[in-house]
Tab-separated table of C-alpha atoms in Angstrom:
chain	number	residue	atom	x	y	z
A	18	MET	CA	-2.148	-16.079	93.871
A	19	ALA	CA	0.380	-13.716	92.455
A	20	PRO	CA	-1.381	-10.887	90.832
A	21	GLU	CA	-2.146	-10.589	87.429
A	22	PRO	CA	0.745	-9.310	84.773
A	23	LEU	CA	0.920	-5.803	84.475
A	24	ARG	CA	-1.133	-4.650	81.594
A	25	ASN	CA	1.511	-1.803	80.445
A	26	ASP	CA	4.420	-4.049	81.120
A	27	PRO	CA	7.017	-3.246	78.133
A	28	PHE	CA	7.617	-6.767	77.794
A	29	PRO	CA	4.413	-8.536	77.941
A	30	GLU	CA	4.542	-12.554	77.705
A	31	ILE	CA	2.287	-12.576	74.587
A	32	ARG	CA	5.103	-10.874	72.643
A	33	ARG	CA	7.607	-13.365	73.971
A	34	GLU	CA	7.998	-15.007	70.804
A	35	ASP	CA	8.788	-11.892	69.251
A	36	ASP	CA	11.330	-10.910	71.642
A	37	ALA	CA	15.225	-10.994	70.522
A	38	GLY	CA	16.573	-10.653	73.738
A	39	ALA	CA	14.912	-13.727	75.104
A	40	ALA	CA	15.189	-15.854	72.247
A	41	PHE	CA	19.044	-15.108	71.639
A	42	VAL	CA	20.799	-13.880	74.584
A	43	LEU	CA	18.186	-15.662	77.595
A	44	GLU	CA	18.062	-18.554	75.403
A	45	SER	CA	16.761	-21.523	77.645
A	46	LYS	CA	18.110	-24.913	77.146
A	47	GLY	CA	20.557	-25.061	80.153
A	48	GLU	CA	20.503	-27.927	82.767
A	49	TRP	CA	20.957	-27.224	86.883
A	50	TRP	CA	24.658	-27.948	86.573
A	51	HIS	CA	24.929	-24.851	83.918
A	52	ALA	CA	23.240	-22.690	86.133
A	53	GLY	CA	25.679	-23.620	89.177
A	54	PHE	CA	28.796	-22.828	86.670
A	55	HIS	CA	26.995	-19.258	85.820
A	56	LEU	CA	26.190	-18.914	89.589
A	57	THR	CA	29.680	-19.714	90.771
A	58	THR	CA	31.240	-17.262	88.103
A	59	ALA	CA	28.716	-14.291	88.920
A	60	ILE	CA	29.779	-14.738	92.619
A	61	VAL	CA	33.202	-16.560	93.325
A	62	GLY	CA	35.707	-14.033	91.751
A	63	PRO	CA	39.026	-12.232	92.462
A	64	THR	CA	37.122	-10.749	95.073
A	65	VAL	CA	37.661	-13.481	97.541
A	66	LEU	CA	41.294	-12.189	97.900
A	67	THR	CA	40.015	-9.228	99.509
A	68	LEU	CA	38.456	-11.077	102.390
A	69	PRO	CA	41.243	-11.322	104.892
A	70	TYR	CA	40.943	-7.532	104.880
A	71	VAL	CA	37.189	-7.660	105.683
A	72	PHE	CA	38.510	-9.394	108.845
A	73	ARG	CA	41.209	-6.867	109.391
A	74	GLY	CA	37.961	-4.343	109.981
A	75	LEU	CA	35.743	-7.138	111.838
A	76	GLY	CA	38.427	-9.426	113.681
A	77	TRP	CA	38.328	-12.822	114.256
A	78	GLY	CA	35.093	-13.362	116.012
A	79	LEU	CA	32.738	-11.049	114.317
A	80	GLY	CA	34.333	-11.447	111.078
A	81	PHE	CA	33.578	-15.460	111.269
A	82	LEU	CA	29.812	-14.057	112.199
A	83	CYS	CA	29.340	-11.845	109.361
A	84	LEU	CA	31.176	-14.070	106.556
A	85	THR	CA	28.455	-17.091	107.600
A	86	VAL	CA	25.507	-15.151	108.423
A	87	MET	CA	25.999	-13.253	105.089
A	88	GLY	CA	26.285	-16.399	103.194
A	89	LEU	CA	23.347	-18.126	104.780
A	90	VAL	CA	21.021	-15.018	104.246
A	91	THR	CA	22.309	-15.162	100.476
A	92	PHE	CA	21.414	-18.508	99.799
A	93	TYR	CA	18.146	-18.135	101.539
A	94	SER	CA	17.467	-15.028	99.413
A	95	TYR	CA	18.130	-16.460	96.204
A	96	TYR	CA	16.374	-19.733	97.196
A	97	LEU	CA	13.342	-17.590	97.969
A	98	MET	CA	13.837	-15.654	94.524
A	99	SER	CA	13.964	-19.066	92.551
A	100	LEU	CA	10.484	-20.107	94.436
A	101	VAL	CA	8.826	-17.100	93.314
A	102	LEU	CA	10.173	-17.462	89.766
A	103	ASP	CA	9.230	-21.052	89.637
A	104	HIS	CA	5.255	-20.294	91.278
A	105	CYS	CA	4.948	-17.710	88.726
A	106	GLU	CA	6.034	-20.306	85.846
A	107	LYS	CA	3.470	-23.113	87.309
A	108	SER	CA	0.964	-19.981	86.934
A	109	GLY	CA	1.783	-19.592	83.370
A	110	ARG	CA	3.929	-16.557	83.245
A	111	ARG	CA	7.352	-17.658	83.068
A	112	HIS	CA	9.815	-14.753	83.997
A	113	ILE	CA	13.038	-14.708	82.716
A	114	ARG	CA	14.229	-10.831	83.615
A	115	PHE	CA	14.363	-9.506	87.145
A	116	ARG	CA	12.527	-6.387	86.039
A	117	GLU	CA	9.798	-8.272	84.747
A	118	LEU	CA	9.793	-10.494	87.904
A	119	ALA	CA	9.755	-7.140	90.158
A	120	ALA	CA	7.084	-5.502	87.883
A	121	ASP	CA	4.579	-8.387	87.982
A	122	VAL	CA	4.861	-9.470	91.502
A	123	LEU	CA	4.652	-6.121	93.202
A	124	GLY	CA	2.353	-4.607	90.712
A	125	SER	CA	4.008	-1.258	90.204
A	126	GLY	CA	5.226	-0.077	86.896
A	127	TRP	CA	8.042	1.973	88.279
A	128	MET	CA	9.710	-0.830	89.884
A	129	PHE	CA	10.332	-2.359	86.356
A	130	TYR	CA	12.506	0.996	85.519
A	131	PHE	CA	14.240	1.006	89.092
A	132	VAL	CA	15.507	-2.514	88.835
A	133	VAL	CA	16.651	-1.623	85.155
A	134	LEU	CA	18.548	1.462	86.512
A	135	ILE	CA	20.023	-0.569	89.556
A	136	GLN	CA	20.664	-3.878	87.491
A	137	THR	CA	22.509	-2.174	84.829
A	138	ALA	CA	24.709	0.424	87.125
A	139	VAL	CA	25.940	-2.834	88.948
A	140	ASN	CA	26.453	-4.757	85.851
A	141	THR	CA	28.260	-2.338	84.031
A	142	GLY	CA	30.198	-1.385	86.801
A	143	ILE	CA	31.056	-4.979	87.381
A	144	SER	CA	32.168	-5.161	83.725
A	145	ILE	CA	34.362	-2.229	83.820
A	146	GLY	CA	35.920	-3.486	86.826
A	147	ALA	CA	36.858	-6.626	85.474
A	148	ILE	CA	38.528	-5.143	82.463
A	149	LEU	CA	40.503	-2.538	85.022
A	150	LEU	CA	41.630	-5.618	87.239
A	151	ALA	CA	42.161	-7.767	84.328
A	152	GLY	CA	44.491	-4.805	82.708
A	153	GLU	CA	46.478	-4.534	86.286
A	154	CYS	CA	47.190	-8.499	86.041
A	155	ILE	CA	48.882	-8.261	83.065
A	156	GLN	CA	50.824	-5.140	84.258
A	157	ILE	CA	51.856	-6.944	87.215
A	158	MET	CA	53.449	-9.841	85.052
A	159	TYR	CA	54.903	-7.042	82.845
A	160	SER	CA	56.247	-4.991	85.599
A	161	GLU	CA	58.270	-8.676	86.909
A	162	LEU	CA	59.480	-8.962	83.212
A	163	SER	CA	60.359	-5.463	82.189
A	164	PRO	CA	60.345	-3.362	85.393
A	165	HIS	CA	61.208	-0.420	83.623
A	166	GLY	CA	59.296	-0.828	80.725
A	167	PRO	CA	57.465	1.842	78.354
A	168	LEU	CA	53.949	0.166	78.750
A	169	LYS	CA	51.237	1.916	80.997
A	170	LEU	CA	48.424	0.904	82.561
A	171	TYR	CA	45.895	1.888	80.395
A	172	HIS	CA	47.976	0.194	77.300
A	173	PHE	CA	46.863	-3.319	79.096
A	174	ILE	CA	43.189	-2.324	79.719
A	175	ALA	CA	42.860	-1.463	75.837
A	176	MET	CA	44.406	-5.066	75.025
A	177	VAL	CA	42.199	-6.752	77.493
A	178	THR	CA	39.520	-4.785	76.034
A	179	VAL	CA	40.193	-6.371	72.576
A	180	VAL	CA	40.045	-9.768	73.878
A	181	MET	CA	36.734	-8.852	75.766
A	182	ILE	CA	35.007	-7.302	72.046
A	183	PHE	CA	36.030	-10.957	70.598
A	184	LEU	CA	34.643	-12.868	73.498
A	185	SER	CA	31.379	-10.856	73.805
A	186	GLN	CA	30.264	-12.273	70.144
A	187	PHE	CA	29.417	-15.786	71.854
A	188	PRO	CA	25.338	-15.175	71.167
A	189	SER	CA	23.821	-16.413	74.480
A	190	PHE	CA	24.078	-16.883	78.152
A	191	HIS	CA	23.942	-20.732	77.499
A	192	SER	CA	26.929	-20.571	75.424
A	193	LEU	CA	29.106	-19.345	78.253
A	194	ARG	CA	28.592	-22.507	80.039
A	195	HIS	CA	31.766	-24.492	79.339
A	196	ILE	CA	33.731	-21.178	79.965
A	197	ASN	CA	32.285	-20.932	83.048
A	198	LEU	CA	32.925	-24.078	83.973
A	199	VAL	CA	36.698	-23.429	83.356
A	200	SER	CA	36.131	-20.234	85.887
A	201	LEU	CA	34.923	-22.303	88.574
A	202	PHE	CA	38.314	-24.473	88.462
A	203	LEU	CA	40.010	-21.355	87.847
A	204	SER	CA	38.633	-19.718	91.201
A	205	LEU	CA	39.652	-23.087	93.368
A	206	GLY	CA	42.997	-22.929	91.407
A	207	TYR	CA	44.058	-19.365	92.458
A	208	THR	CA	42.351	-19.686	95.747
A	209	PHE	CA	44.349	-22.879	96.780
A	210	LEU	CA	47.561	-21.058	95.340
A	211	VAL	CA	47.189	-18.153	97.682
A	212	VAL	CA	46.070	-20.277	100.733
A	213	GLY	CA	49.164	-22.599	100.308
A	214	ALA	CA	51.446	-19.360	99.886
A	215	CYS	CA	49.825	-17.784	102.991
A	216	ILE	CA	50.865	-21.083	104.992
A	217	ASN	CA	54.193	-20.859	103.734
A	218	ALA	CA	54.514	-17.355	104.280
A	219	GLY	CA	53.465	-17.842	107.666
A	220	LYS	CA	56.128	-20.907	108.442
A	221	SER	CA	58.950	-18.643	106.995
A	222	LYS	CA	61.324	-17.241	108.760
A	223	ASN	CA	60.656	-13.793	107.145
A	224	ALA	CA	56.924	-14.215	108.707
A	225	PRO	CA	55.587	-10.854	109.357
A	226	PRO	CA	54.581	-9.997	113.210
A	227	ARG	CA	50.966	-11.074	113.797
A	228	ASP	CA	48.344	-8.232	115.205
A	229	TYR	CA	44.937	-9.029	115.248
A	230	SER	CA	43.739	-5.813	117.037
A	231	LEU	CA	41.439	-3.299	115.720
A	232	GLU	CA	41.642	0.441	115.274
A	233	THR	CA	41.941	2.088	118.341
A	234	SER	CA	39.270	4.550	117.655
A	235	GLN	CA	35.693	3.716	118.144
A	236	LEU	CA	34.205	5.881	115.184
A	237	SER	CA	37.052	4.585	112.649
A	238	ARG	CA	36.339	1.033	114.028
A	239	VAL	CA	32.329	1.437	113.469
A	240	PHE	CA	33.157	2.645	110.145
A	241	SER	CA	35.717	0.190	109.175
A	242	ALA	CA	33.185	-2.404	110.315
A	243	PHE	CA	30.479	-1.018	108.106
A	244	THR	CA	32.523	-0.758	105.118
A	245	SER	CA	33.881	-4.748	105.324
A	246	ILE	CA	30.109	-5.563	105.614
A	247	SER	CA	29.510	-3.890	102.590
A	248	ILE	CA	32.435	-5.622	100.968
A	249	ILE	CA	30.937	-8.971	101.806
A	250	ALA	CA	27.517	-8.037	100.516
A	251	ALA	CA	29.285	-6.895	97.149
A	252	ILE	CA	31.008	-10.230	97.235
A	253	PHE	CA	28.334	-12.574	97.931
A	254	GLY	CA	25.572	-10.679	95.378
A	255	ASN	CA	25.090	-11.292	92.005
A	256	GLY	CA	22.094	-9.745	90.948
A	257	ILE	CA	21.215	-11.496	88.084
A	258	LEU	CA	19.647	-14.574	89.265
A	259	PRO	CA	16.487	-14.559	87.487
A	260	GLU	CA	18.231	-14.156	84.377
A	261	ILE	CA	20.708	-16.863	85.326
A	262	GLN	CA	17.423	-19.313	85.872
A	263	ALA	CA	16.108	-18.146	82.519
A	264	THR	CA	19.028	-19.838	81.029
A	265	LEU	CA	17.620	-23.396	82.692
A	266	ALA	CA	15.479	-25.628	79.632
A	267	PRO	CA	11.691	-25.493	81.140
A	268	PRO	CA	10.399	-26.391	83.429
A	269	ALA	CA	12.808	-24.919	85.399
A	270	THR	CA	10.897	-25.873	89.067
A	271	GLY	CA	13.551	-27.204	91.334
A	272	LYS	CA	16.719	-26.882	89.257
A	273	MET	CA	18.157	-23.539	90.796
A	274	LEU	CA	18.286	-25.203	94.392
A	275	LYS	CA	20.671	-27.722	93.086
A	276	GLY	CA	22.599	-24.984	91.128
A	277	LEU	CA	23.070	-22.928	94.274
A	278	MET	CA	24.025	-25.844	96.453
A	279	LEU	CA	26.759	-26.363	93.890
A	280	CYS	CA	27.894	-22.533	93.692
A	281	TYR	CA	27.741	-22.606	97.775
A	282	SER	CA	29.804	-25.358	98.226
A	283	VAL	CA	33.050	-23.646	96.082
A	284	ILE	CA	32.094	-20.620	98.460
A	285	LEU	CA	32.482	-22.448	101.427
A	286	VAL	CA	35.873	-23.910	100.332
A	287	THR	CA	37.374	-20.637	98.627
A	288	PHE	CA	35.921	-17.794	101.212
A	289	TYR	CA	36.720	-19.365	104.530
A	290	SER	CA	39.991	-20.699	103.279
A	291	ALA	CA	41.281	-17.681	102.017
A	292	SER	CA	39.792	-15.330	104.748
A	293	VAL	CA	41.672	-17.508	107.454
A	294	SER	CA	45.008	-18.135	105.839
A	295	GLY	CA	45.101	-14.420	105.059
A	296	TYR	CA	44.348	-12.851	108.215
A	297	TRP	CA	46.296	-15.629	110.113
A	298	VAL	CA	49.615	-14.463	108.314
A	299	PHE	CA	49.420	-10.532	108.171
A	300	GLY	CA	46.610	-9.553	110.674
A	301	ASN	CA	45.617	-6.131	111.050
A	302	LYS	CA	48.334	-5.184	108.519
A	303	VAL	CA	46.870	-7.024	105.647
A	304	ASN	CA	46.453	-5.476	102.084
A	305	SER	CA	43.086	-5.094	100.440
A	306	ASN	CA	44.310	-7.701	97.763
A	307	ILE	CA	46.352	-10.554	99.520
A	308	LEU	CA	48.437	-10.727	96.832
A	309	LYS	CA	50.059	-7.512	97.668
A	310	SER	CA	50.688	-8.568	101.442
A	311	LEU	CA	52.517	-11.613	99.627
A	312	MET	CA	54.546	-9.653	97.088
A	313	PRO	CA	55.455	-6.325	99.722
A	314	ASP	CA	56.915	-3.145	98.103
A	315	GLU	CA	59.928	-3.414	100.422
A	316	GLY	CA	61.283	-6.690	101.464
A	317	PRO	CA	61.796	-10.256	99.783
A	318	SER	CA	58.566	-11.653	98.375
A	319	LEU	CA	56.510	-13.991	100.603
A	320	ALA	CA	55.903	-16.754	98.168
A	321	PRO	CA	57.355	-18.418	95.235
A	322	THR	CA	57.307	-16.465	92.010
A	323	TRP	CA	56.030	-19.082	89.942
A	324	VAL	CA	52.912	-19.782	92.644
A	325	LEU	CA	52.098	-15.601	92.633
A	326	GLY	CA	52.514	-15.716	88.948
A	327	LEU	CA	50.367	-18.479	88.130
A	328	ALA	CA	47.654	-17.592	90.677
A	329	VAL	CA	47.875	-14.290	88.648
A	330	VAL	CA	47.006	-15.807	85.384
A	331	PHE	CA	44.076	-17.771	86.357
A	332	ILE	CA	42.653	-14.499	87.959
A	333	LEU	CA	43.196	-12.701	84.423
A	334	LEU	CA	41.359	-15.583	83.107
A	335	GLN	CA	38.259	-15.905	84.948
A	336	LEU	CA	38.118	-12.377	84.879
A	337	PHE	CA	37.022	-12.195	81.481
A	338	ALA	CA	34.584	-14.896	82.274
A	339	ILE	CA	33.385	-12.103	84.961
A	340	GLY	CA	33.056	-9.630	82.463
A	341	LEU	CA	31.197	-11.759	80.114
A	342	VAL	CA	28.491	-13.146	82.649
A	343	TYR	CA	27.702	-9.370	83.924
A	344	SER	CA	27.090	-7.976	80.508
A	345	GLN	CA	24.492	-10.188	79.722
A	346	VAL	CA	22.060	-8.155	80.875
A	347	ALA	CA	23.179	-5.231	78.442
A	348	TYR	CA	23.391	-7.364	75.642
A	349	GLU	CA	19.697	-8.877	76.357
A	350	ILE	CA	18.527	-5.196	76.444
A	351	MET	CA	20.110	-4.365	73.258
A	352	GLU	CA	19.146	-7.130	71.281
A	353	LYS	CA	15.294	-6.650	72.687
A	354	LYS	CA	15.088	-3.740	70.522
A	355	SER	CA	17.908	-4.418	67.259
A	356	ALA	CA	17.863	-8.077	66.609
A	357	ASP	CA	15.071	-9.621	64.685
A	358	ALA	CA	13.779	-13.096	66.415
A	359	ASN	CA	12.156	-14.499	63.346
A	360	LYS	CA	15.934	-14.645	61.684
A	361	ALA	CA	18.495	-16.911	62.643
A	362	VAL	CA	20.873	-16.058	65.396
A	363	PHE	CA	23.969	-15.783	63.014
A	364	SER	CA	22.105	-14.175	60.178
A	365	PRO	CA	23.551	-10.938	58.766
A	366	ARG	CA	20.197	-9.145	60.068
A	367	ASN	CA	21.263	-9.991	63.342
A	368	LEU	CA	25.165	-10.752	63.234
A	369	ILE	CA	25.834	-7.068	62.073
A	370	PRO	CA	24.033	-5.216	64.696
A	371	ARG	CA	25.469	-7.912	67.353
A	372	ILE	CA	28.939	-7.071	66.203
A	373	ILE	CA	28.568	-3.150	66.519
A	374	LEU	CA	26.581	-3.001	69.608
A	375	ARG	CA	28.657	-5.652	71.817
A	376	THR	CA	31.886	-4.028	70.749
A	377	LEU	CA	30.651	-0.295	71.461
A	378	TYR	CA	29.425	-1.502	74.702
A	379	MET	CA	32.805	-3.342	75.395
A	380	ALA	CA	34.690	-0.223	74.102
A	381	LEU	CA	33.055	1.981	76.237
A	382	CYS	CA	33.787	-0.274	79.475
A	383	GLY	CA	37.326	-0.457	78.593
A	384	PHE	CA	37.475	3.392	77.776
A	385	PHE	CA	36.213	4.087	81.607
A	386	ALA	CA	38.378	1.394	82.928
A	387	ALA	CA	41.491	3.368	81.588
A	388	MET	CA	40.091	6.517	82.634
A	389	LEU	CA	39.112	5.750	85.989
A	390	PRO	CA	41.851	3.413	87.666
A	391	PHE	CA	40.247	4.324	90.875
A	392	PHE	CA	36.887	2.540	90.013
A	393	GLY	CA	37.179	0.335	93.148
A	394	ASP	CA	36.143	2.937	95.358
A	395	ILE	CA	33.213	3.984	92.818
A	396	ASN	CA	32.365	0.448	92.735
A	397	GLY	CA	31.911	0.374	96.188
A	398	VAL	CA	29.441	2.683	96.377
A	399	VAL	CA	27.315	1.191	93.514
A	400	GLY	CA	27.806	-2.137	95.406
A	401	ALA	CA	26.310	-0.859	98.649
A	402	ILE	CA	23.442	0.956	96.789
A	403	GLY	CA	22.828	-1.965	93.965
A	404	PHE	CA	23.625	-5.309	95.693
A	405	ILE	CA	21.620	-4.531	98.874
A	406	PRO	CA	18.271	-3.686	97.068
A	407	LEU	CA	18.645	-6.596	94.697
A	408	ASP	CA	19.705	-9.600	96.752
A	409	PHE	CA	18.822	-8.543	100.265
A	410	VAL	CA	15.619	-6.759	100.146
A	411	LEU	CA	13.535	-7.484	96.867
A	412	PRO	CA	13.839	-11.306	97.157
A	413	MET	CA	12.012	-11.255	100.531
A	414	LEU	CA	9.659	-8.928	99.374
A	415	LEU	CA	8.795	-10.635	96.240
A	416	TYR	CA	8.394	-13.858	98.269
A	417	ASN	CA	6.150	-12.182	101.017
A	418	MET	CA	3.916	-10.503	98.175
A	419	THR	CA	3.671	-13.993	96.134
A	420	PHE	CA	3.108	-16.361	98.743
A	421	LYS	CA	1.534	-14.202	101.445
A	422	PRO	CA	2.548	-15.766	104.598
A	423	LYS	CA	0.608	-14.846	107.614
A	424	LYS	CA	1.851	-11.484	109.546
A	425	SER	CA	2.116	-14.240	112.847
A	426	SER	CA	4.071	-16.731	110.804
A	427	VAL	CA	8.060	-17.048	111.616
A	428	ILE	CA	8.818	-16.781	107.834
A	429	TYR	CA	7.248	-13.722	107.564
A	430	TRP	CA	9.495	-11.792	110.457
A	431	ILE	CA	12.627	-13.986	109.408
A	432	ASN	CA	11.970	-12.017	105.924
A	433	THR	CA	10.896	-8.953	107.190
A	434	SER	CA	13.618	-8.752	109.772
A	435	ILE	CA	16.289	-9.340	106.772
A	436	MET	CA	14.926	-6.411	104.831
A	437	VAL	CA	14.927	-3.941	107.652
A	438	VAL	CA	18.457	-5.002	109.068
A	439	PHE	CA	20.138	-5.012	105.481
A	440	SER	CA	18.364	-1.821	104.083
A	441	GLY	CA	20.055	0.038	107.298
A	442	ALA	CA	23.363	-2.196	106.795
A	443	GLY	CA	23.107	-0.759	103.012
A	444	LEU	CA	22.543	2.739	103.958
A	445	LEU	CA	25.410	2.904	106.549
A	446	GLY	CA	27.651	0.840	104.044
A	447	SER	CA	26.748	3.609	101.469
A	448	PHE	CA	28.219	5.994	104.056
A	449	SER	CA	31.084	4.433	104.774
A	450	SER	CA	31.877	3.863	100.853
A	451	ILE	CA	31.425	7.564	100.196
A	452	ARG	CA	33.455	8.610	103.093
A	453	LYS	CA	36.473	6.345	101.628
A	454	LEU	CA	35.592	7.971	98.299
A	455	VAL	CA	36.066	11.541	99.744
A	456	LEU	CA	38.958	10.639	101.626
A	457	ASP	CA	40.981	9.144	98.775
A	458	ALA	CA	39.628	11.876	95.967
A	459	ASN	CA	43.396	13.284	96.304
A	460	LYS	CA	44.597	10.315	95.144
A	461	PHE	CA	42.861	10.076	92.120
A	462	LYS	CA	44.170	10.676	88.487
A	463	LEU	CA	42.204	10.214	85.080
A	464	PHE	CA	44.108	7.494	82.824
A	465	SER	CA	46.737	6.615	85.913
A	466	SER	CA	49.172	3.808	85.595
A	467	ASP	CA	48.353	3.190	89.697
A	468	ILE	CA	45.222	1.718	90.892
A	469	VAL	CA	44.320	3.662	93.872
A	470	ASP	CA	43.916	0.499	96.563
């Protein structure tokens, strides 16, 4: 049996009927396929285009191994967390927030605030990154149409921010289900376009010479390997599975597994095809964004302009969905205090604070995106520090604490081994990401029109 809920829990179950964050943002009306749409948007994003670069730091064999192991571990991790949530629901305590679940099962008040801090940092970081990348997408299209135009990156970021402010007014996570279905097809669309472009480039007369050798320095090779592992962890991570499961209509038992199966079917198709095709063509010269390898600064483009342009449009559209998904935790926290669950969701009492707070939040994200066009390096550190504990450590710990498997059992040692291995990988990945941040520091310039690669 799991321990009783914390008596000093800031979000006790007995007050759920007055909880506007639960009633409005984490509205529970979804089906398993809706959870699959949300999960796919949270995991399968434009970061899939960095996977060939991951192989550059690992090579063919280790690249396939790490990608496969990370996929299996995250699927297992998310499944365990869904089991813990199901167990709590059957016990009369349906947790709809990661922080509630961690504090309840682990019986520690500080764990509540630890999860709030890490989850908020990761989610806000992704929202900022989505706005930054969306602005870059528009800049790429603009530079093709008007190479010497006066507009800078921060102008496009401001445009994206205005659109995000408008879209942020969807009241609940569940109300994003149709947007996230479109997001799923967009991820398949730009992946297939990029894979086709890579195959075409590899067979063309302008195909670059292929070299799959790793760095000559042993130390550099180690750092590159752990940086690549951190990137894979960040790509597979989401950190909001309890909030996604909260959108399911009760009882949620068993539904999340079907949603995970849908999500990982898309992952299987997109991740492996992008990794193999990109690394096959460019080898150890591949860029951190495969689109830049297909559109080199010098020499002819290696893919038809319309193909790359359509891929960029698909990426741009999906980034809006990603920004919306990862902002839901912030909205839920804000509306827990600002909204009145006893009033209608679109009543003036709730509509006005929602418009004001969500507008301010998105404006703040947009400001940081414009000010810090080197946010990718910062996000690498945040990802290594945030995704590892949320997705590779806490789910196993929560399962062991809830179901208490015998210490001699296989599942206990599998869970413990995953926690130990990925805690170590997270520390080394954080060190590697911080190292890259320091090495790139001389390239950083506030409000620059160029993103540091």
